[in-house]
């Protein structure tokens, strides 16, 4: 067997194993639907919404505020507020707990403090308010049985294609 054939054979075995373990892990939760079943729209779970909507917006808000980019920070604040308004509508309860009330208790005051700091264009106040916001995230995680999801201020930007410094 030449090198290329050996590589392809190896890949085939890997794919077979991956397919088998995927089937097994899916099967462990629920039976796979038949391949000709009508497609069902993907419903975002709470974890999906946190991971894809909340986390990047929390980070962007922090980066913009630290840079003193007030127009961008103001925009990021609107975005994160809208995100939570949408989450509360999409998932009014999480494991029986009222999400709207929890979001309100955890985030309302810190979001107002962030808003005030942005309006005053005060970097030190922003840092304190943003820290309060982050503690609000963690308070909700702790009260909803996810104390191990620990949020902190971003050390660096994870968005190489966005300029957080230029103010327009
Ligand atoms: C209503 C309470 C609540 C608030 C407020 C909240 N979270 Fe969450 N968060 C959750 C719950 C519940 C989960 C676990 C969801 C799951 O796994 O089904 C979670 C999970 C997460 C995760 C893990 C998702 C993953 O797939 O890795 C991240 C990241 C996260 N939250 C970020 C944040 C940030 C940032 C904030 C604050 C801006 C925040 N959350 C505020 C309830 C909350």
mmCIF file of C-alpha atoms and ligand atoms in Angstrom:
data_model
loop_
_atom_site.group_PDB
_atom_site.id
_atom_site.type_symbol
_atom_site.label_atom_id
_atom_site.label_comp_id
_atom_site.label_asym_id
_atom_site.label_seq_id
_atom_site.Cartn_x
_atom_site.Cartn_y
_atom_site.Cartn_z
ATOM 1 C CA UNK A 1 0.000 0.000 0.000
ATOM 2 C CA UNK A 2 1.532 3.374 -0.972
ATOM 3 C CA UNK A 3 1.461 6.371 1.379
ATOM 4 C CA UNK A 4 -1.640 7.947 -0.194
ATOM 5 C CA UNK A 5 -3.657 4.723 -0.010
ATOM 6 C CA UNK A 6 -2.593 4.234 3.591
ATOM 7 C CA UNK A 7 -3.677 7.790 4.391
ATOM 8 C CA UNK A 8 -7.091 7.311 2.742
ATOM 9 C CA UNK A 9 -7.586 3.971 4.502
ATOM 10 C CA UNK A 10 -6.702 5.637 7.790
ATOM 11 C CA UNK A 11 -9.138 8.474 7.157
ATOM 12 C CA UNK A 12 -11.918 6.041 6.256
ATOM 13 C CA UNK A 13 -11.439 4.179 9.515
ATOM 14 C CA UNK A 14 -11.420 7.479 11.433
ATOM 15 C CA UNK A 15 -14.654 8.588 9.715
ATOM 16 C CA UNK A 16 -16.318 5.264 10.412
ATOM 17 C CA UNK A 17 -15.332 5.465 14.061
ATOM 18 C CA UNK A 18 -16.507 9.094 14.288
ATOM 19 C CA UNK A 19 -19.833 8.241 12.630
ATOM 20 C CA UNK A 20 -20.261 5.296 14.956
ATOM 21 C CA UNK A 21 -19.528 7.298 18.091
ATOM 22 C CA UNK A 22 -21.769 10.149 16.881
ATOM 23 C CA UNK A 23 -24.600 7.650 16.390
ATOM 24 C CA UNK A 24 -23.913 6.140 19.776
ATOM 25 C CA UNK A 25 -23.835 9.461 21.630
ATOM 26 C CA UNK A 26 -26.964 10.712 19.873
ATOM 27 C CA UNK A 27 -28.659 7.382 20.437
ATOM 28 C CA UNK A 28 -27.931 7.612 24.116
ATOM 29 C CA UNK A 29 -30.155 10.691 24.342
ATOM 30 C CA UNK A 30 -32.932 10.025 21.858
ATOM 31 C CA UNK A 31 -33.461 7.897 18.781
ATOM 32 C CA UNK A 32 -32.260 9.554 15.562
ATOM 33 C CA UNK A 33 -35.187 10.618 13.337
ATOM 34 C CA UNK A 34 -35.538 8.739 10.051
ATOM 35 C CA UNK A 35 -33.543 10.450 7.280
ATOM 36 C CA UNK A 36 -36.701 11.365 5.336
ATOM 37 C CA UNK A 37 -38.431 13.040 8.308
ATOM 38 C CA UNK A 38 -39.480 16.668 7.750
ATOM 39 C CA UNK A 39 -36.738 19.050 8.941
ATOM 40 C CA UNK A 40 -37.465 20.758 12.244
ATOM 41 C CA UNK A 41 -36.139 24.320 12.815
ATOM 42 C CA UNK A 42 -33.261 24.383 15.274
ATOM 43 C CA UNK A 43 -34.472 25.863 18.565
ATOM 44 C CA UNK A 44 -31.734 27.702 20.465
ATOM 45 C CA UNK A 45 -31.263 26.445 24.007
ATOM 46 C CA UNK A 46 -30.395 28.778 26.877
ATOM 47 C CA UNK A 47 -26.786 27.641 26.566
ATOM 48 C CA UNK A 48 -26.819 28.408 22.813
ATOM 49 C CA UNK A 49 -28.137 31.918 23.407
ATOM 50 C CA UNK A 50 -25.600 32.583 26.150
ATOM 51 C CA UNK A 51 -22.751 31.269 24.036
ATOM 52 C CA UNK A 52 -23.632 32.930 20.732
ATOM 53 C CA UNK A 53 -25.468 36.128 21.722
ATOM 54 C CA UNK A 54 -24.663 37.153 25.278
ATOM 55 C CA UNK A 55 -21.006 36.232 25.654
ATOM 56 C CA UNK A 56 -19.637 38.147 22.626
ATOM 57 C CA UNK A 57 -21.766 41.183 23.406
ATOM 58 C CA UNK A 58 -20.637 41.232 27.019
ATOM 59 C CA UNK A 59 -17.032 41.093 25.771
ATOM 60 C CA UNK A 60 -17.543 43.815 23.148
ATOM 61 C CA UNK A 61 -19.127 46.121 25.697
ATOM 62 C CA UNK A 62 -16.129 45.666 27.993
ATOM 63 C CA UNK A 63 -13.552 46.244 25.260
ATOM 64 C CA UNK A 64 -15.301 49.357 23.938
ATOM 65 C CA UNK A 65 -15.672 50.872 27.412
ATOM 66 C CA UNK A 66 -12.078 50.178 28.364
ATOM 67 C CA UNK A 67 -10.995 51.904 25.138
ATOM 68 C CA UNK A 68 -13.152 54.906 26.071
ATOM 69 C CA UNK A 69 -15.005 54.462 22.799
ATOM 70 C CA UNK A 70 -18.311 55.865 24.095
ATOM 71 C CA UNK A 71 -20.374 55.731 20.866
ATOM 72 C CA UNK A 72 -19.454 52.065 20.427
ATOM 73 C CA UNK A 73 -19.955 51.262 24.129
ATOM 74 C CA UNK A 74 -23.412 52.897 23.991
ATOM 75 C CA UNK A 75 -24.283 50.760 21.001
ATOM 76 C CA UNK A 76 -22.970 47.588 22.690
ATOM 77 C CA UNK A 77 -25.135 48.366 25.719
ATOM 78 C CA UNK A 78 -28.267 48.639 23.547
ATOM 79 C CA UNK A 79 -27.361 45.350 21.888
ATOM 80 C CA UNK A 80 -26.902 43.460 25.152
ATOM 81 C CA UNK A 81 -30.174 44.859 26.519
ATOM 82 C CA UNK A 82 -32.013 43.775 23.376
ATOM 83 C CA UNK A 83 -30.406 40.352 23.605
ATOM 84 C CA UNK A 84 -31.736 39.775 27.104
ATOM 85 C CA UNK A 85 -35.183 41.123 26.141
ATOM 86 C CA UNK A 86 -35.222 38.517 23.348
ATOM 87 C CA UNK A 87 -33.998 35.710 25.602
ATOM 88 C CA UNK A 88 -36.727 36.398 28.159
ATOM 89 C CA UNK A 89 -39.326 36.099 25.382
ATOM 90 C CA UNK A 90 -37.745 33.015 23.841
ATOM 91 C CA UNK A 91 -37.287 31.215 27.156
ATOM 92 C CA UNK A 92 -39.563 32.603 29.886
ATOM 93 C CA UNK A 93 -38.614 29.758 32.220
ATOM 94 C CA UNK A 94 -35.419 27.790 32.733
ATOM 95 C CA UNK A 95 -35.966 24.548 34.653
ATOM 96 C CA UNK A 96 -39.071 26.166 36.137
ATOM 97 C CA UNK A 97 -37.361 29.404 37.249
ATOM 98 C CA UNK A 98 -38.674 32.755 35.913
ATOM 99 C CA UNK A 99 -35.936 34.036 33.607
ATOM 100 C CA UNK A 100 -37.307 37.585 33.326
ATOM 101 C CA UNK A 101 -37.287 38.112 37.081
ATOM 102 C CA UNK A 102 -33.792 36.679 37.398
ATOM 103 C CA UNK A 103 -32.414 38.821 34.557
ATOM 104 C CA UNK A 104 -34.011 41.847 36.157
ATOM 105 C CA UNK A 105 -32.597 41.074 39.606
ATOM 106 C CA UNK A 106 -29.117 40.292 38.291
ATOM 107 C CA UNK A 107 -28.622 42.888 35.571
ATOM 108 C CA UNK A 108 -30.974 45.882 35.800
ATOM 109 C CA UNK A 109 -28.988 47.947 38.303
ATOM 110 C CA UNK A 110 -25.576 47.180 36.754
ATOM 111 C CA UNK A 111 -26.875 47.997 33.263
ATOM 112 C CA UNK A 112 -28.134 51.349 34.541
ATOM 113 C CA UNK A 113 -24.729 52.013 36.122
ATOM 114 C CA UNK A 114 -22.990 51.137 32.832
ATOM 115 C CA UNK A 115 -25.373 53.476 31.016
ATOM 116 C CA UNK A 116 -24.572 56.334 33.422
ATOM 117 C CA UNK A 117 -20.808 55.787 33.080
ATOM 118 C CA UNK A 118 -21.072 55.854 29.285
ATOM 119 C CA UNK A 119 -23.091 59.079 29.373
ATOM 120 C CA UNK A 120 -20.533 60.655 31.720
ATOM 121 C CA UNK A 121 -17.701 59.288 29.551
ATOM 122 C CA UNK A 122 -15.964 58.135 32.720
ATOM 123 C CA UNK A 123 -13.568 55.200 32.257
ATOM 124 C CA UNK A 124 -13.146 54.473 35.993
ATOM 125 C CA UNK A 125 -16.903 54.501 36.585
ATOM 126 C CA UNK A 126 -17.350 52.313 33.551
ATOM 127 C CA UNK A 127 -14.862 49.743 34.875
ATOM 128 C CA UNK A 128 -16.684 49.580 38.226
ATOM 129 C CA UNK A 129 -20.126 49.309 36.603
ATOM 130 C CA UNK A 130 -18.906 46.683 34.135
ATOM 131 C CA UNK A 131 -17.518 44.663 37.029
ATOM 132 C CA UNK A 132 -20.948 44.874 38.697
ATOM 133 C CA UNK A 133 -22.537 43.639 35.462
ATOM 134 C CA UNK A 134 -20.151 40.704 35.281
ATOM 135 C CA UNK A 135 -20.927 39.790 38.894
ATOM 136 C CA UNK A 136 -24.610 39.872 37.907
ATOM 137 C CA UNK A 137 -23.927 37.290 35.190
ATOM 138 C CA UNK A 138 -22.223 35.068 37.737
ATOM 139 C CA UNK A 139 -24.929 35.542 40.362
ATOM 140 C CA UNK A 140 -27.536 34.237 37.934
ATOM 141 C CA UNK A 141 -25.317 31.314 36.945
ATOM 142 C CA UNK A 142 -24.879 30.417 40.608
ATOM 143 C CA UNK A 143 -28.607 30.623 41.315
ATOM 144 C CA UNK A 144 -29.474 28.511 38.264
ATOM 145 C CA UNK A 145 -27.123 25.666 39.108
ATOM 146 C CA UNK A 146 -24.262 26.756 36.815
ATOM 147 C CA UNK A 147 -21.746 28.244 39.303
ATOM 148 C CA UNK A 148 -18.930 26.805 37.200
ATOM 149 C CA UNK A 149 -19.698 29.197 34.305
ATOM 150 C CA UNK A 150 -17.584 32.062 35.565
ATOM 151 C CA UNK A 151 -17.553 35.272 33.518
ATOM 152 C CA UNK A 152 -14.789 37.870 33.785
ATOM 153 C CA UNK A 153 -13.770 41.042 31.997
ATOM 154 C CA UNK A 154 -12.118 40.140 28.672
ATOM 155 C CA UNK A 155 -8.326 40.249 28.811
ATOM 156 C CA UNK A 156 -8.109 40.957 25.072
ATOM 157 C CA UNK A 157 -10.351 41.247 22.040
ATOM 158 C CA UNK A 158 -11.428 37.973 20.435
ATOM 159 C CA UNK A 159 -12.585 39.930 17.352
ATOM 160 C CA UNK A 160 -9.600 40.509 15.049
ATOM 161 C CA UNK A 161 -11.753 42.202 12.398
ATOM 162 C CA UNK A 162 -13.303 44.901 14.594
ATOM 163 C CA UNK A 163 -11.642 48.177 15.549
ATOM 164 C CA UNK A 164 -12.592 49.131 19.108
ATOM 165 C CA UNK A 165 -10.409 52.246 19.250
ATOM 166 C CA UNK A 166 -11.504 54.399 16.331
ATOM 167 C CA UNK A 167 -14.407 56.642 17.349
ATOM 168 C CA UNK A 168 -16.875 57.776 14.727
HETATM 169 C C1 LIG B 1 -31.263 34.412 33.854
HETATM 170 C C2 LIG B 1 -29.994 34.182 34.469
HETATM 171 C C3 LIG B 1 -28.753 34.428 33.667
HETATM 172 C C4 LIG B 1 -28.129 35.625 33.456
HETATM 173 C C5 LIG B 1 -28.550 36.996 33.952
HETATM 174 C C6 LIG B 1 -26.942 35.317 32.691
HETATM 175 N N1 LIG B 1 -26.865 33.990 32.431
HETATM 176 FE FE1 LIG B 1 -25.419 33.062 31.351
HETATM 177 N N2 LIG B 1 -26.319 31.278 31.681
HETATM 178 C C7 LIG B 1 -27.508 31.085 32.346
HETATM 179 C C8 LIG B 1 -27.837 29.684 32.344
HETATM 180 C C9 LIG B 1 -29.071 29.053 32.966
HETATM 181 C C10 LIG B 1 -26.800 29.028 31.664
HETATM 182 C C11 LIG B 1 -26.702 27.534 31.362
HETATM 183 C C12 LIG B 1 -27.596 27.231 30.180
HETATM 184 C C13 LIG B 1 -27.543 25.817 29.685
HETATM 185 O O1 LIG B 1 -26.458 25.226 29.638
HETATM 186 O O2 LIG B 1 -28.579 25.300 29.307
HETATM 187 C C14 LIG B 1 -25.862 30.060 31.275
HETATM 188 C C15 LIG B 1 -24.699 29.813 30.569
HETATM 189 C C16 LIG B 1 -23.805 30.777 30.149
HETATM 190 C C17 LIG B 1 -22.608 30.528 29.388
HETATM 191 C C18 LIG B 1 -22.094 29.167 28.953
HETATM 192 C C19 LIG B 1 -22.617 28.835 27.581
HETATM 193 C C20 LIG B 1 -21.779 27.805 26.879
HETATM 194 O O3 LIG B 1 -22.335 27.073 26.039
HETATM 195 O O4 LIG B 1 -20.569 27.748 27.123
HETATM 196 C C21 LIG B 1 -22.015 31.736 29.133
HETATM 197 C C22 LIG B 1 -20.734 31.975 28.381
HETATM 198 C C23 LIG B 1 -22.841 32.735 29.751
HETATM 199 N N3 LIG B 1 -23.928 32.129 30.356
HETATM 200 C C24 LIG B 1 -22.584 34.090 29.705
HETATM 201 C C25 LIG B 1 -23.311 35.046 30.391
HETATM 202 C C26 LIG B 1 -22.931 36.446 30.496
HETATM 203 C C27 LIG B 1 -21.694 37.070 29.880
HETATM 204 C C28 LIG B 1 -23.901 37.047 31.234
HETATM 205 C C29 LIG B 1 -24.000 38.471 31.676
HETATM 206 C C30 LIG B 1 -23.950 39.515 30.693
HETATM 207 C C31 LIG B 1 -24.875 36.020 31.583
HETATM 208 N N4 LIG B 1 -24.480 34.831 31.069
HETATM 209 C C32 LIG B 1 -26.026 36.275 32.331
HETATM 210 C C33 LIG B 1 -28.273 32.053 32.949
HETATM 211 C C34 LIG B 1 -27.959 33.399 33.003
#
